[in-house]
Coordinates of C-alpha atoms (C1' of nucleotides) in Angstrom, one line a residue:
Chain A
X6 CA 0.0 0.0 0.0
X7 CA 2.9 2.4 0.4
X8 CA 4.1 3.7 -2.3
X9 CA 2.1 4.2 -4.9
X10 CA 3.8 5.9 -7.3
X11 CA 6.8 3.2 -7.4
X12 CA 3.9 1.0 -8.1
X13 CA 2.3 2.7 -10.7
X14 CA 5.6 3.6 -12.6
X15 CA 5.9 -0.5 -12.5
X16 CA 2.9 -0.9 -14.5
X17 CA 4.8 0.8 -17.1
X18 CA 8.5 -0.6 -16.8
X19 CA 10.3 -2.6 -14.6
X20 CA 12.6 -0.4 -11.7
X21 CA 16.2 -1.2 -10.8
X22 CA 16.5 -1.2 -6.7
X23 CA 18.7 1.6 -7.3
X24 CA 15.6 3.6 -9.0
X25 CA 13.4 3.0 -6.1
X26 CA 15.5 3.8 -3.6
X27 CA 16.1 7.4 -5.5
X28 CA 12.4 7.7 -5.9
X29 CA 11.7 7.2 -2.2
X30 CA 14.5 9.5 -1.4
X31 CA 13.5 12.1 -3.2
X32 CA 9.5 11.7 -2.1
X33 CA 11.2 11.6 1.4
X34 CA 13.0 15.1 1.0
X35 CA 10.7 17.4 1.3
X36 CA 7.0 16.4 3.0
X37 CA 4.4 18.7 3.8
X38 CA 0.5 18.1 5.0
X39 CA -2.5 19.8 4.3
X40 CA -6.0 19.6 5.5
X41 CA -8.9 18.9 3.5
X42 CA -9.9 21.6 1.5
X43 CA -6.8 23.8 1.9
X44 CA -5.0 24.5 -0.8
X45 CA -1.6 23.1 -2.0
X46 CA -0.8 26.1 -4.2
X47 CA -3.5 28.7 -5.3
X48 CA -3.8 30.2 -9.1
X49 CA -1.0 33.1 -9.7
X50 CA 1.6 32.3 -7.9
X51 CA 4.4 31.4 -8.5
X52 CA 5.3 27.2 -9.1
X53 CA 8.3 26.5 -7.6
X54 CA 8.2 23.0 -7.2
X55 CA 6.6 20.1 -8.9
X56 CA 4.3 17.9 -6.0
X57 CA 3.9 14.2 -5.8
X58 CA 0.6 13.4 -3.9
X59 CA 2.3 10.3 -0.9
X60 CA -1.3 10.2 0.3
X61 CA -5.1 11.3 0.3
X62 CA -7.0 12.8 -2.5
X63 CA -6.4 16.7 -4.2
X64 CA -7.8 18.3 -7.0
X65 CA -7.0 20.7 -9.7
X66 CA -9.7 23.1 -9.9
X67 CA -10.7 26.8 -11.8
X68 CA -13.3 29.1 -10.8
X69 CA -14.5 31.6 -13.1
X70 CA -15.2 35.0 -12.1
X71 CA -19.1 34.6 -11.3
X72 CA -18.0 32.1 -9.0
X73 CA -18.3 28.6 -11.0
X74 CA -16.2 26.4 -10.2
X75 CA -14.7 23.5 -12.6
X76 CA -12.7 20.9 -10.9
X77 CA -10.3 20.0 -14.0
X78 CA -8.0 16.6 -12.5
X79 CA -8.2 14.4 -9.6
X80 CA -4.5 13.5 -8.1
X81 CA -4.7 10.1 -6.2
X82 CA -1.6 8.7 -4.3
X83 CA 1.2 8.0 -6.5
X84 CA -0.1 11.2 -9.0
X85 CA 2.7 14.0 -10.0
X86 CA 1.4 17.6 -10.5
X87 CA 3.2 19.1 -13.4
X88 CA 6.4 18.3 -14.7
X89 CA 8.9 21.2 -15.0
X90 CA 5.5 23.9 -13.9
X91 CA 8.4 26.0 -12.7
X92 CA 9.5 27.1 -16.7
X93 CA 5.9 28.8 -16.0
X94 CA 5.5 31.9 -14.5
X95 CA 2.3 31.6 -12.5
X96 CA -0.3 29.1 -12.1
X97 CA -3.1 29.0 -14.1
X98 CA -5.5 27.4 -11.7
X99 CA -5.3 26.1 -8.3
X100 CA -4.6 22.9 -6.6
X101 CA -7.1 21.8 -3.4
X102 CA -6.5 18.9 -0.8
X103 CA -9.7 17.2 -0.9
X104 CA -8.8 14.8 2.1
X105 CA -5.9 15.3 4.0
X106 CA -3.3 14.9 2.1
X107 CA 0.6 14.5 2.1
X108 CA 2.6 15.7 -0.5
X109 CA 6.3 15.9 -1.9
X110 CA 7.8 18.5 -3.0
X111 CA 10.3 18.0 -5.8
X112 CA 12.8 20.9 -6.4
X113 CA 14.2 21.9 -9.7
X114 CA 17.4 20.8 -8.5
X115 CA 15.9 17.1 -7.0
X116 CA 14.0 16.8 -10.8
X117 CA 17.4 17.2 -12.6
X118 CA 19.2 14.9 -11.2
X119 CA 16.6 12.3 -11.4
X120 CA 16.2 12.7 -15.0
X121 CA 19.8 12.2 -15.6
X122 CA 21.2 9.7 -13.8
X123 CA 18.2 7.1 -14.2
X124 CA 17.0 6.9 -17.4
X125 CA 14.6 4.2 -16.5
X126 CA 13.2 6.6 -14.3
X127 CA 12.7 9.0 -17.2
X128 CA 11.0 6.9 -19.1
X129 CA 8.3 6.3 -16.8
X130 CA 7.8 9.9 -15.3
X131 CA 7.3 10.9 -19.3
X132 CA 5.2 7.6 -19.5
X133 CA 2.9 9.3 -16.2
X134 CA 3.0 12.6 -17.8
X135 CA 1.7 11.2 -21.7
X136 CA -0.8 9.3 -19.8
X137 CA -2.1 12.6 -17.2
X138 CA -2.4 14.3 -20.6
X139 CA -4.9 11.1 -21.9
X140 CA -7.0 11.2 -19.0
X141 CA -7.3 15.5 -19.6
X142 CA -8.0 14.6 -23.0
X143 CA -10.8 12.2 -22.3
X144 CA -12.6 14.4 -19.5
X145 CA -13.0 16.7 -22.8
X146 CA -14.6 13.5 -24.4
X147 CA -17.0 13.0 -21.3
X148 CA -17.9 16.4 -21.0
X149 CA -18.2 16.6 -24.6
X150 CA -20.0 13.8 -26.0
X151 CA -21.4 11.8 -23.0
X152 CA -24.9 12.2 -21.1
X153 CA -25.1 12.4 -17.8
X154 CA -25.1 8.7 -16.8
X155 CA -22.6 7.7 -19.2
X156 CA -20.6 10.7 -17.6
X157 CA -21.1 9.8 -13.9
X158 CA -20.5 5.8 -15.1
X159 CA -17.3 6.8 -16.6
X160 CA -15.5 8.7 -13.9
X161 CA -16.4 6.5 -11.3
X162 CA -15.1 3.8 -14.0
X163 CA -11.6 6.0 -14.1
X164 CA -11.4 6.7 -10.8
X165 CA -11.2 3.1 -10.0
X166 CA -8.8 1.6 -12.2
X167 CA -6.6 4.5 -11.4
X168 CA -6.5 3.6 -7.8
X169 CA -6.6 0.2 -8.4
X170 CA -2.9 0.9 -10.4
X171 CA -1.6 2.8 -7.2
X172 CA -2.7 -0.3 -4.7
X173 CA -5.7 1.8 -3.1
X174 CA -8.4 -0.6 -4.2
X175 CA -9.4 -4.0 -2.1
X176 CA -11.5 -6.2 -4.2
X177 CA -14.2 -4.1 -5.9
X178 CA -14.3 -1.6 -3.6
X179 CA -12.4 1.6 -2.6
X180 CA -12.8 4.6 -0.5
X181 CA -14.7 7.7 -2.1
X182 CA -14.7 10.9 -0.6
X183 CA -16.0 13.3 -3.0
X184 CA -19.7 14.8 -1.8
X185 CA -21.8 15.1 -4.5
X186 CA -21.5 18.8 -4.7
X187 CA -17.6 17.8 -6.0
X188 CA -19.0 15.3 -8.0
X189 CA -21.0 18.0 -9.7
X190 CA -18.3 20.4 -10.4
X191 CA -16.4 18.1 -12.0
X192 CA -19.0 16.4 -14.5
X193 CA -20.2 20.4 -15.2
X194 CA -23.8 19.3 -13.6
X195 CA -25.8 20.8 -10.7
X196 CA -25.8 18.3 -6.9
X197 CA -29.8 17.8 -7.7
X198 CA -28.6 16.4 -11.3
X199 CA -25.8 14.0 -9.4
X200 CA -28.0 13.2 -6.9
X201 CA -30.8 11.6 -9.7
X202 CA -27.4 10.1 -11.5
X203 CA -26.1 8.2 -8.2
X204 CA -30.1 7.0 -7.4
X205 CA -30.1 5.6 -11.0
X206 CA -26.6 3.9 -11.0
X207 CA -27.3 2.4 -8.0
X208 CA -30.8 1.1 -9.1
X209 CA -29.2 -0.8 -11.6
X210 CA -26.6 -1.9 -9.1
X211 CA -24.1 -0.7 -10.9
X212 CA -23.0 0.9 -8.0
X213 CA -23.0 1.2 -3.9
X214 CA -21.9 4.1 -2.7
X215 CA -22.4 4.8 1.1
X216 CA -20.2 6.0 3.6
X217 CA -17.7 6.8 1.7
X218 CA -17.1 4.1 0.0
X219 CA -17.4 2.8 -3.4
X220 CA -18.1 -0.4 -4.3
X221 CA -18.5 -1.3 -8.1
X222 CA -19.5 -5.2 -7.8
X223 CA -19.5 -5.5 -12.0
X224 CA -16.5 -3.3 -13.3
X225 CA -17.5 -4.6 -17.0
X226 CA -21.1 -3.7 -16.5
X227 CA -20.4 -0.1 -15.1
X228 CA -17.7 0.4 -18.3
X229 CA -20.5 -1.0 -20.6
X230 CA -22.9 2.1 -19.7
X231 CA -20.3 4.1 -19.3
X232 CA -18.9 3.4 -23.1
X233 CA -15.5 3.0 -21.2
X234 CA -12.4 2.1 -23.3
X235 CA -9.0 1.9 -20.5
X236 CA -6.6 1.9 -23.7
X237 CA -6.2 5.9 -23.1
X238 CA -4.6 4.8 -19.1
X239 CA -2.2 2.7 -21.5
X240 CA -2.0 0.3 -18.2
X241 CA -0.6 -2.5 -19.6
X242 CA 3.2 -3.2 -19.8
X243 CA 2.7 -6.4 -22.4
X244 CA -0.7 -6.3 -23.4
X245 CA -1.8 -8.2 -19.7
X246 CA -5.2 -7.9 -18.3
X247 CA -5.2 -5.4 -15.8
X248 CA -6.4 -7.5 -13.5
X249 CA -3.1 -10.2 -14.1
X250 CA -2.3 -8.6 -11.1
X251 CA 1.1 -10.3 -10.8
X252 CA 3.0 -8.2 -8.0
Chain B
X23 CA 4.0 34.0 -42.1
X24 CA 6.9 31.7 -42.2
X25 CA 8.3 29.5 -39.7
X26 CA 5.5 29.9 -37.2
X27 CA 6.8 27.4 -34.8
X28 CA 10.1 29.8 -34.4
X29 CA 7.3 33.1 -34.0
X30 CA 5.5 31.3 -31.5
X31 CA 8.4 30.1 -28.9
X32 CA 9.9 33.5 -29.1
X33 CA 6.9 34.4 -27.3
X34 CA 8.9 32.8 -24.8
X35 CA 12.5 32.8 -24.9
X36 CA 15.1 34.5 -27.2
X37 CA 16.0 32.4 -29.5
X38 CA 20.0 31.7 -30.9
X39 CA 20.7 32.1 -34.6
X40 CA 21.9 28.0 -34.4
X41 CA 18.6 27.9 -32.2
X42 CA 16.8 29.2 -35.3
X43 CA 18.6 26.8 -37.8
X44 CA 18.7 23.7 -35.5
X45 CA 14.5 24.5 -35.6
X46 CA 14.2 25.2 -39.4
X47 CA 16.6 22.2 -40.3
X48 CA 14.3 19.8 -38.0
X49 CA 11.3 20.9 -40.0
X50 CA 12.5 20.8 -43.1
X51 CA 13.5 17.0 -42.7
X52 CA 10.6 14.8 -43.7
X53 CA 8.1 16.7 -44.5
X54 CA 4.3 15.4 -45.2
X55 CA 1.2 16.6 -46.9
X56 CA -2.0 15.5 -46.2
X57 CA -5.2 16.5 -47.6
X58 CA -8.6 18.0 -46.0
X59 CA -9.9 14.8 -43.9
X60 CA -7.4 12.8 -44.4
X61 CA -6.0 11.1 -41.2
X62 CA -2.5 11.9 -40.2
X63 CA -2.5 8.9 -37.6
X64 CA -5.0 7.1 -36.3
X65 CA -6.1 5.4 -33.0
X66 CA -4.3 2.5 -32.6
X67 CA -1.5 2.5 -34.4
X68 CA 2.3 3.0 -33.3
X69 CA 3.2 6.5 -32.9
X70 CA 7.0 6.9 -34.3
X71 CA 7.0 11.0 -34.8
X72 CA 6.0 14.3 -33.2
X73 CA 4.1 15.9 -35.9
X74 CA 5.2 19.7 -36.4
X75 CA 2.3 21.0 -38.1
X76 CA 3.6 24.0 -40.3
X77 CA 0.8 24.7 -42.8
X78 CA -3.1 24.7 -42.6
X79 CA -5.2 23.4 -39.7
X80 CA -5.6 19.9 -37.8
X81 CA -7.3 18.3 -34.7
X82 CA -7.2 15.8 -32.2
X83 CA -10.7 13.4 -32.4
X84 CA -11.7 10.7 -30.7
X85 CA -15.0 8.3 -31.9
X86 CA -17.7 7.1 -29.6
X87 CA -17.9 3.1 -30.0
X88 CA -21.5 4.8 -31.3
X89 CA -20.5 7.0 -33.6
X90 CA -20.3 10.3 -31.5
X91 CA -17.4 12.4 -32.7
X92 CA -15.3 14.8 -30.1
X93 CA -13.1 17.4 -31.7
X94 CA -10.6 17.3 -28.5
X95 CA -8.0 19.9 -29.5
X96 CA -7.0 22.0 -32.7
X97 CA -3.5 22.3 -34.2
X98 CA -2.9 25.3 -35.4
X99 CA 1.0 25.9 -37.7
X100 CA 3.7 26.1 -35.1
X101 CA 1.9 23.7 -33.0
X102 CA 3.3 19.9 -32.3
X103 CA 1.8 16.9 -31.4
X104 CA 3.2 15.3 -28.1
X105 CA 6.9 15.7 -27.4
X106 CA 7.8 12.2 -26.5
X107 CA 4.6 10.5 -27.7
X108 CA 6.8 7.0 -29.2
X109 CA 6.6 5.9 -25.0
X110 CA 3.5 4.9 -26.0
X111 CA 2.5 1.4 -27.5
X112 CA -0.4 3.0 -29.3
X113 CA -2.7 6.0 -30.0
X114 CA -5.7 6.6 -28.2
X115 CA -7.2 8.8 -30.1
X116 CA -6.7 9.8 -34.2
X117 CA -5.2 13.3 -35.6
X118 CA -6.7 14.3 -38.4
X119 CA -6.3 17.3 -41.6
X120 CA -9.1 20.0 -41.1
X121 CA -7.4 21.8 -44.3
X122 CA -5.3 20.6 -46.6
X123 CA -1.8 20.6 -43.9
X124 CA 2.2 20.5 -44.3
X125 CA 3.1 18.4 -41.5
X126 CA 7.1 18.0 -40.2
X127 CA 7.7 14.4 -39.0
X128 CA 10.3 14.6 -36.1
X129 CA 11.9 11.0 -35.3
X130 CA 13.1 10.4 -32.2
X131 CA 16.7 11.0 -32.9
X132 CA 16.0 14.2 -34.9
X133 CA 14.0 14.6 -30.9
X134 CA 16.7 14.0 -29.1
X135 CA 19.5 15.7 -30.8
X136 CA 17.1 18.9 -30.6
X137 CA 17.0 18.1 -26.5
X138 CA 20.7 17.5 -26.0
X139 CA 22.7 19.8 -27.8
X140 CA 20.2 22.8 -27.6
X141 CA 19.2 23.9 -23.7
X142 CA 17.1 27.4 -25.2
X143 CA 14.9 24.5 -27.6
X144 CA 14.6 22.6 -25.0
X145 CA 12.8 24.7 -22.5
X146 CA 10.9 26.5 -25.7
X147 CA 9.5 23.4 -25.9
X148 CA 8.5 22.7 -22.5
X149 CA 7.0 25.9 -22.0
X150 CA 4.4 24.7 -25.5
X151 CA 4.2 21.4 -24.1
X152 CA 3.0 22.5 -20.4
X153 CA 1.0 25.6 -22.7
X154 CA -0.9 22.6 -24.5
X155 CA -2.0 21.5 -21.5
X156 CA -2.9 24.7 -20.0
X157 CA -5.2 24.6 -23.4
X158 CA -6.8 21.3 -22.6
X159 CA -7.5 22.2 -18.8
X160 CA -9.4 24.7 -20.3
X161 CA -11.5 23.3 -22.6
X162 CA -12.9 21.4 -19.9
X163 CA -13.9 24.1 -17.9
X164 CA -15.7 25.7 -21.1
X165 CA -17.9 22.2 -21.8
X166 CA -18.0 21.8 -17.5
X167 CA -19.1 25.2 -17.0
X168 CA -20.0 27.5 -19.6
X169 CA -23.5 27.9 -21.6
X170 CA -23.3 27.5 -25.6
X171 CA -22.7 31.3 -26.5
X172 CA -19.8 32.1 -23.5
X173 CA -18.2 28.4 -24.6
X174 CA -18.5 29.7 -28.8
X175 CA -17.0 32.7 -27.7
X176 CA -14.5 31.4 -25.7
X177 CA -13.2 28.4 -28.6
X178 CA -13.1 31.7 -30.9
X179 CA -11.3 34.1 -28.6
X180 CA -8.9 31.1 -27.9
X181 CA -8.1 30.3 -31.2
X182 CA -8.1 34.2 -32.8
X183 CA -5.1 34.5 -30.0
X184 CA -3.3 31.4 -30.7
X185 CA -3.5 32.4 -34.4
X186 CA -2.2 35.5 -33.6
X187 CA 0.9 33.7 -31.8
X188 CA 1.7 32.4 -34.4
X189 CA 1.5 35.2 -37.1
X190 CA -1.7 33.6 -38.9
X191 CA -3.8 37.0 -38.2
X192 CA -4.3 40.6 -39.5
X193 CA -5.7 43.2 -38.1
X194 CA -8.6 41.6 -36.5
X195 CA -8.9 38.8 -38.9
X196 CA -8.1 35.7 -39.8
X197 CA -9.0 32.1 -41.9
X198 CA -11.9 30.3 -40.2
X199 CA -12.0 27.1 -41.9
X200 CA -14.1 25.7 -39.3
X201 CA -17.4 23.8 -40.1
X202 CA -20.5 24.3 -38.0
X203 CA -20.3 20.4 -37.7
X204 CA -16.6 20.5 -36.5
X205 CA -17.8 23.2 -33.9
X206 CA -20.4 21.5 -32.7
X207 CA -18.4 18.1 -32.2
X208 CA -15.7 20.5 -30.1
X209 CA -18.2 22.3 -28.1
X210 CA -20.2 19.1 -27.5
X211 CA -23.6 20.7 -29.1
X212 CA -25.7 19.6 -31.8
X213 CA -25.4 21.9 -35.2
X214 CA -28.7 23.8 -34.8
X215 CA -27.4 25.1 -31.6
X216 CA -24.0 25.6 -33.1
X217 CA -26.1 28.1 -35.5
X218 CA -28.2 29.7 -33.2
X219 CA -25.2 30.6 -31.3
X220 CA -23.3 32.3 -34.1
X221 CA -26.9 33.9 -35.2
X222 CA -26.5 35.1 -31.6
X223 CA -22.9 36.4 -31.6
X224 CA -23.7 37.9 -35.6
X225 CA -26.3 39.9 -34.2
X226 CA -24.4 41.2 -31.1
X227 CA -22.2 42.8 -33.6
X228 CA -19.0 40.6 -31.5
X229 CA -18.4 38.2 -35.0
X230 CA -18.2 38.5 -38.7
X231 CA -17.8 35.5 -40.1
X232 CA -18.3 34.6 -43.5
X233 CA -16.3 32.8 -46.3
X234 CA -13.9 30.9 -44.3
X235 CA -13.1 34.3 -42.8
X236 CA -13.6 35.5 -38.8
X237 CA -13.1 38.5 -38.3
X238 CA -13.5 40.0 -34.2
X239 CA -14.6 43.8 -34.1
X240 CA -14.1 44.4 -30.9
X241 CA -11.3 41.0 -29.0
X242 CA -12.3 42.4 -25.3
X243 CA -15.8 42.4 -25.9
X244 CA -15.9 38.9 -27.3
X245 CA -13.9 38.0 -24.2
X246 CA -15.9 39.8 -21.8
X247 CA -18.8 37.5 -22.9
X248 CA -16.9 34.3 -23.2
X249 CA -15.0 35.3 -19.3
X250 CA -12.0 34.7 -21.4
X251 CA -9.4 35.2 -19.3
X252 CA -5.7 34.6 -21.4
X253 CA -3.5 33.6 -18.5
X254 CA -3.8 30.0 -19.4
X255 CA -1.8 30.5 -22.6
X256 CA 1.2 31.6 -20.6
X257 CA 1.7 34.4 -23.4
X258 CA 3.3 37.3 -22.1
X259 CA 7.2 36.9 -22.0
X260 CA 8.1 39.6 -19.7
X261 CA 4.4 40.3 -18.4
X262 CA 3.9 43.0 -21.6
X263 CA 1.1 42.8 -23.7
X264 CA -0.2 40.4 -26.9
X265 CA 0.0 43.1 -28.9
X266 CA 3.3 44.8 -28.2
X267 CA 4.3 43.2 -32.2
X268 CA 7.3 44.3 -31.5
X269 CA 9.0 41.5 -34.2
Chain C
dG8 C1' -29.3 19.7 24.7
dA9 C1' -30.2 23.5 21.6
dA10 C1' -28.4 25.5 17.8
dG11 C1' -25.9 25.4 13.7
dC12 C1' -24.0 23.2 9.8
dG13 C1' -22.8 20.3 6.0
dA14 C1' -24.0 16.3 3.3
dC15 C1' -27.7 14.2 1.4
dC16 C1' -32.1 13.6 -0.7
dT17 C1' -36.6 15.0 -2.7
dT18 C1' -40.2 17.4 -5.4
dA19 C1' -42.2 20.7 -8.6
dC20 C1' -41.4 23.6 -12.1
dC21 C1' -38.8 25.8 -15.9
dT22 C1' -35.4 26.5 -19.7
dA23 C1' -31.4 25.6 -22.6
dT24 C1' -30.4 22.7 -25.8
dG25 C1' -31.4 18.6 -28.7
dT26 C1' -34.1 16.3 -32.6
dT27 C1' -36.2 16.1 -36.8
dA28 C1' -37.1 17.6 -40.9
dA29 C1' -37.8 20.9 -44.5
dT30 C1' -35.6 24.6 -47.2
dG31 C1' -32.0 27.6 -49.0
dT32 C1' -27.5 28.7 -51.1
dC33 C1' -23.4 28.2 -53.4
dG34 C1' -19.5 26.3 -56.0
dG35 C1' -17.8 22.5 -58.7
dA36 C1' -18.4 18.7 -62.2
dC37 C1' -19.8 17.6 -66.6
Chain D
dG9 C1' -26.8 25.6 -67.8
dT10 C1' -28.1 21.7 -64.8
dC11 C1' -27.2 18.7 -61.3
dC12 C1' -25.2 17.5 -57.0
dG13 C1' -23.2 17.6 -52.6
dA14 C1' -21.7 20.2 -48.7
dC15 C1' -23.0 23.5 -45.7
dA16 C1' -26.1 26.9 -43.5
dT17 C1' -30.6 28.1 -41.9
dT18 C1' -35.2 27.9 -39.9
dA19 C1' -39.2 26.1 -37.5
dA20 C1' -41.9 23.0 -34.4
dC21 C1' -41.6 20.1 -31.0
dA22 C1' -39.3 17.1 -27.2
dT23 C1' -36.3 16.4 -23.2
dA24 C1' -32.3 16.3 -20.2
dG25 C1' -30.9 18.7 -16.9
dG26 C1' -31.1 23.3 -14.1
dT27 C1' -33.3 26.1 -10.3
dA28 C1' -35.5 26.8 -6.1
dA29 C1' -37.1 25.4 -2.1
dG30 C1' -37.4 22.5 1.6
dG31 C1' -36.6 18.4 4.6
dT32 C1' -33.7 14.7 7.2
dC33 C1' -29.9 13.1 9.5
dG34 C1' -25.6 13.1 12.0
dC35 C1' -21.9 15.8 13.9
dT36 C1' -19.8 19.7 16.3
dT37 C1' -19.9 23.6 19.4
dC38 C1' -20.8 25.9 23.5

DNA sequence: GAAGCGACCTTACCTATGTTAATGTCGGAC
DNA sequence: GTCCGACATTAACATAGGTAAGGTCGCTTC
């Protein structure tokens, strides 16, 4: 369970010991903790270091002047913010814990000298950068093309799989802690609208969802009405069922 | 006109003479030419280049198992296609010729040559890369949170600007070779609404458009409806103004 | 233990946007 | 000059999803 990002990086390529053991020293260098709902850096200032999520749940989010509010990414444990941000000036948009959270911060200095001494390591943090950009890219799709259900069906689809890949999922359930009032600012529809969606998934029993946690008992089925294809995570390392689970 | 990719990273870093000619020799390597609709590469197959588009307009799509169609990004000349993309085993989504396009294949040695021996490109290119994303965050707060006529007049604002970047504008117009179709599968609406909502902006006196031609009257009123805010395209080098022209 | 609060659920009503289908316009092929 | 296909436009009608309002439950606070 610890971890995760070693873990996920290993459903892409296979780490030396000498890879791990820079990738937990660098997640150990620099730790901070933030309480649910604060925020780990706030749109316009300044990045100055790029943050590994250790643990807990954040979000990227916008809010328009009028006060809308569009949460963009979710960061689970084992997710990287932004390689290089600092080249940036400011930040466009703001990152939120949703839990409490622990985070790494990676200096310029600490990202350099990961990227050349370890060219395995390389690989795979381009590998998880290539794959954040998918999952951006198929949020446009959802809130593009699909209907509400389908929407709903599909993130909760994503969600899992992507926890499942960073060891945070135990059979077919996992812990869920967005309300439905985040649910709703990330699918672009109003709590009454998620509300009706959730009634309906779980009629079906697609889904239970109580106390926080999710359980999906038919992943298939949910990914059916969803219209859920996983080839944009680009999961697997030779073509092996996600679910090979061979660690 | 030329060489847009050289106009649009000097929006962010001086660029060296050998800079200049490393970039132009890249380009001028293999170059392709595809016509209106055709498919520059398509989902599943084995990405081996970046595309640099130099010429004419392109998009990322992605297909619905039913047939629904989601424009998920335009490529404007100057823009390229993911640095690094041959990590992955295969596409997950197509690229596709909205105009007849000129397209630069970069392999990855060409790639890596460009990273190694040129510090200046290699941050240029950063800086687009992390700017394409900025792009794609916000397209899904325009189909999350925005009504039909502030998203229209967002995708326009965004892509008069981006033109602009990149030398494809005068005054305050430029080519539009957009379809209503093609705007409707990017803004996730149906083509009646698409109409409507240019009827609406054609009426407000904030668009011409009109053979293949857009022209904006008045760029901070059409952004004062969209709540276009241009931070996200991490434009300003030293915090001046778009229009400083000072090429 | 009363008051306050946040998550959640529900209902009734309303509207932005989708659907279908008919019609118009224009440029190119022959 | 006629025919055709791609695109734009319009109207009439249908619906997914939004808005407003209110209610329940459990937790915290003092």
């Amino acid at each position: 369970m610890r971890r995760p990002l070693i873990r996920k990086l290993e459903k892409f390529t296979r780490l030396s010991r000498a890879d791990k053991e820079m990738l937990v020293r660098i997640a150990a260098q620099r730790v901070r903790r933030f309480a649910a709902r604060e925020d780990i850096i706030h749109e316009g200032e300044k990045p100055e270091f790029i943050n590994l999520i250790n643990e807990g749940w954040a979000c990227r989010y916008k809010t328009l002047e009028d006060g809308r509010r569009q949460i963009i990414a979710f960061f689970l444990p084992g997710d990287l913010c932004d390689l290089n941000v600092f080249i940036l000036k400011e930040m466009d948009h703001s990152i939120g814990a949703i839990t409490p959270v622990s985070v790494s911060e990676i200096s310029r200095a600490a990202f350099d000298e990961m990227m050349i001494g370890h060219p395995r390591i390389t690989q795979a943090l381009w590998w998880e950068s290539l794959v954040a950009a998918a999952i951006q890219r198929e949020w446009t799709v959802n809130l593009g093309q699909r209907d509400a259900l389908e929407r709903m069906a599909h993130l909760l689809c994503e969600l899992f799989i992507r926890l499942d890949a960073a060891g945070c999922t135990s059979d077919s359930s996992c812990e869920f802690p967005l309300t439905q009032t985040e649910l709703g600012e990330t699918l672009g529809m109003s709590t009454v609208h998620v509300n009706r969606t959730l009634q309906e998934l779980r009629a079906s029993n697609l889904i239970v969802l109580k106390d926080r946690t999710l359980t999906i008992p038919n992943l298939q089925a949910l990914q059916d009405v969803a219209l859920f294809n996983p080839n944009y995570l680009h999961l697997d390392r030779e073509g092996r069922h996600l679910d090979a689970n061979e660690e």
